[in-house]
PDB file of C-alpha atoms in Angstrom:
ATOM      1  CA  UNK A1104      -9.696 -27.786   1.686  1.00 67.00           C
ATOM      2  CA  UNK A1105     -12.360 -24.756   1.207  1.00 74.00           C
ATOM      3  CA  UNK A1106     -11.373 -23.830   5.120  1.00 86.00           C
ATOM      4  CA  UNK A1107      -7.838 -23.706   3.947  1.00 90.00           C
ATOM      5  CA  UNK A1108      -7.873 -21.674   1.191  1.00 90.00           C
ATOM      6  CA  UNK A1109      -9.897 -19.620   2.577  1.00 91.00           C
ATOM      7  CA  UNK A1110      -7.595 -18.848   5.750  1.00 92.00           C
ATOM      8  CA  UNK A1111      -4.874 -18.469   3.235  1.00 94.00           C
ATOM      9  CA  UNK A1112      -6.482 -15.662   1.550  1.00 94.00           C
ATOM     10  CA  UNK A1113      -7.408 -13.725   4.620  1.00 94.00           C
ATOM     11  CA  UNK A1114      -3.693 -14.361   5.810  1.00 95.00           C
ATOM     12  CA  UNK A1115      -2.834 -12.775   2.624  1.00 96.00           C
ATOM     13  CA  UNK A1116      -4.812  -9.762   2.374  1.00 97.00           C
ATOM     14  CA  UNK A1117      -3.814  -8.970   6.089  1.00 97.00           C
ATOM     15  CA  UNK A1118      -0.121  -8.948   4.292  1.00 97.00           C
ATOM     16  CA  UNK A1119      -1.390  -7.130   1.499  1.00 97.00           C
ATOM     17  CA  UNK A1120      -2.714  -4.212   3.779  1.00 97.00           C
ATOM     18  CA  UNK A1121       0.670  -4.391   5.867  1.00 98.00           C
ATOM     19  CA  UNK A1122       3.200  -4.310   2.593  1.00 97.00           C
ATOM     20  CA  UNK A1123       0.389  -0.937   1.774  1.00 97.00           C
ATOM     21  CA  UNK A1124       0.597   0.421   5.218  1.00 98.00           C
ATOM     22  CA  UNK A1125       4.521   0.012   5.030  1.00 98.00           C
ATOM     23  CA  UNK A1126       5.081   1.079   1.447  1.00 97.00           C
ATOM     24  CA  UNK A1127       3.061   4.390   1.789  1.00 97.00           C
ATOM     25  CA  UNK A1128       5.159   5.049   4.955  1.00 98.00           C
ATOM     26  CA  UNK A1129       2.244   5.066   7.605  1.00 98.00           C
ATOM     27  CA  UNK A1130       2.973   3.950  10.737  1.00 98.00           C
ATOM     28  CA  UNK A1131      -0.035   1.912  12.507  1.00 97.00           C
ATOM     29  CA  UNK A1132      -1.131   5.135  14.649  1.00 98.00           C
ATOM     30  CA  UNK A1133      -1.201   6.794  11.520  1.00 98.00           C
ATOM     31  CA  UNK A1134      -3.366   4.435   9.618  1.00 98.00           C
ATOM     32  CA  UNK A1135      -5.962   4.080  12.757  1.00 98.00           C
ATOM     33  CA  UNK A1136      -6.457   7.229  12.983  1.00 98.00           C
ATOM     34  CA  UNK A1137      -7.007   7.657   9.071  1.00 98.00           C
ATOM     35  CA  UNK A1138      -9.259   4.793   9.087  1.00 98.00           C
ATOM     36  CA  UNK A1139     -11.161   6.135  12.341  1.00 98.00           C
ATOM     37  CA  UNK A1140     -10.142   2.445  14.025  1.00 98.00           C
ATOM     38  CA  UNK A1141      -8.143   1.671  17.834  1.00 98.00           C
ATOM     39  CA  UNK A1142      -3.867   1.266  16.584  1.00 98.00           C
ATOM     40  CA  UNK A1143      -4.986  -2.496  18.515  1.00 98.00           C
ATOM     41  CA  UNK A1144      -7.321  -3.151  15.894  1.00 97.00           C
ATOM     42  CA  UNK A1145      -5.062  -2.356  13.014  1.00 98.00           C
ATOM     43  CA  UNK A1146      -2.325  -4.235  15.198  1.00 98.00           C
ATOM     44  CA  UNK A1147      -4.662  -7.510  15.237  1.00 97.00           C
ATOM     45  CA  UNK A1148      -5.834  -7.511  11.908  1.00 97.00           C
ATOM     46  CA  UNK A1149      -2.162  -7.026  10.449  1.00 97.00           C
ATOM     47  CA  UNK A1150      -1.302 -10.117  12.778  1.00 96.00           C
ATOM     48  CA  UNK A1151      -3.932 -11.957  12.028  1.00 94.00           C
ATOM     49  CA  UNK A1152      -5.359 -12.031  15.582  1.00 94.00           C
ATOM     50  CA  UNK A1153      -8.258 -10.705  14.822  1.00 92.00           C
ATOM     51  CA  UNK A1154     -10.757 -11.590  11.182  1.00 91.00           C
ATOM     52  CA  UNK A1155     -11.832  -8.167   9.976  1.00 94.00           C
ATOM     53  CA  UNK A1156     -15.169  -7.431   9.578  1.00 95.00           C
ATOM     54  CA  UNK A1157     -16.129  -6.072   5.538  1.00 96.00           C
ATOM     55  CA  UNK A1158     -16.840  -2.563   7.643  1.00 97.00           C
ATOM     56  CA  UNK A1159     -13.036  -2.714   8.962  1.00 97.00           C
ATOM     57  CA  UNK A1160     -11.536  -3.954   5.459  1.00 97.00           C
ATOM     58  CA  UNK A1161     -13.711  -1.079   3.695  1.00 98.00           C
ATOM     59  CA  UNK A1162     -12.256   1.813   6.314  1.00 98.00           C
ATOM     60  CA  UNK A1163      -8.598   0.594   6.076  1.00 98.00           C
ATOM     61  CA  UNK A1164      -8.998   0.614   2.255  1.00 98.00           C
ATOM     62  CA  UNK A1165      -9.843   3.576   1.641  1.00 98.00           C
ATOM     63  CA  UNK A1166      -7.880   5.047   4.060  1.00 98.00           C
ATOM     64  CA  UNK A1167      -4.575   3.461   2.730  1.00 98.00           C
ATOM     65  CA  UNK A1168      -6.413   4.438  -0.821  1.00 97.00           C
ATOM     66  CA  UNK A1169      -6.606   0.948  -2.024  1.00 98.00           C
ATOM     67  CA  UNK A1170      -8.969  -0.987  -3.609  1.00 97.00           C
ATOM     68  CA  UNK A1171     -10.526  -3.739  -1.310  1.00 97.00           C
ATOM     69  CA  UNK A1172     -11.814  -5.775  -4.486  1.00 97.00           C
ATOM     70  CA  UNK A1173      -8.282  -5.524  -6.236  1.00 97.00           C
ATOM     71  CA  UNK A1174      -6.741  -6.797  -2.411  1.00 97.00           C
ATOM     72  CA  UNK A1175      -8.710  -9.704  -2.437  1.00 96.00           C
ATOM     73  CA  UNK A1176      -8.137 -10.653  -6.088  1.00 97.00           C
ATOM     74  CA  UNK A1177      -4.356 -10.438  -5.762  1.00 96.00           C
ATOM     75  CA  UNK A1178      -4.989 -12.801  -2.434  1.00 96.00           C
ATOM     76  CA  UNK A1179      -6.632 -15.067  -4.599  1.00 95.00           C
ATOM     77  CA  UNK A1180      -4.245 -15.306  -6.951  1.00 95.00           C
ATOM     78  CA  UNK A1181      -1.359 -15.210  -4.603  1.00 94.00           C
ATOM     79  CA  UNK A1182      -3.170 -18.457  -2.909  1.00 92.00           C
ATOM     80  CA  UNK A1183      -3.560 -20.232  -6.545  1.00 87.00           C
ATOM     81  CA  UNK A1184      -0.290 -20.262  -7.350  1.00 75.00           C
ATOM     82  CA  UNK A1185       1.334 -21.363  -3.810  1.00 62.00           C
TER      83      UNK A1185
END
């Protein structure tokens, strides 16, 4: 159950940081190049191919001028309530 949960959170913060990416109109070039990351890595953690490391979740973050603490919390809650 712990496993669970806690691949449904990082499935939901990787579409947390995709709905960002989209709503603030950066394409995935865009975003790796703000974030100083390869488009594949931004690519693979968006399709969950790939488990970001903290470093990766901090540059996307502030690079798409989120908060990674609020990200997680609303993946949290997201999970609770499904």
């Amino acid at each position: 159950p712990a496993d669970r949960t806690a691949d449904a959170i990082c499935s939901e913060v990787a579409r947390l940081l995709k709905t960002e990416r989209v709503k603030r109109g950066f394409s995935l070039n865009a975003l790796a190049e703000r974030a100083g990351l390869s488009r594949q890595t931004v690519s693979f953690v968006e399709q969950e191919l790939r488990i970001p490391t903290l470093g990766t979740l901090l540059r996307l973050t502030a690079a798409l001028e989120v908060d990674l603490e609020k990200i997680i919390a609303r993946a949290r809650r997201s999970v609770s309530v499904s």
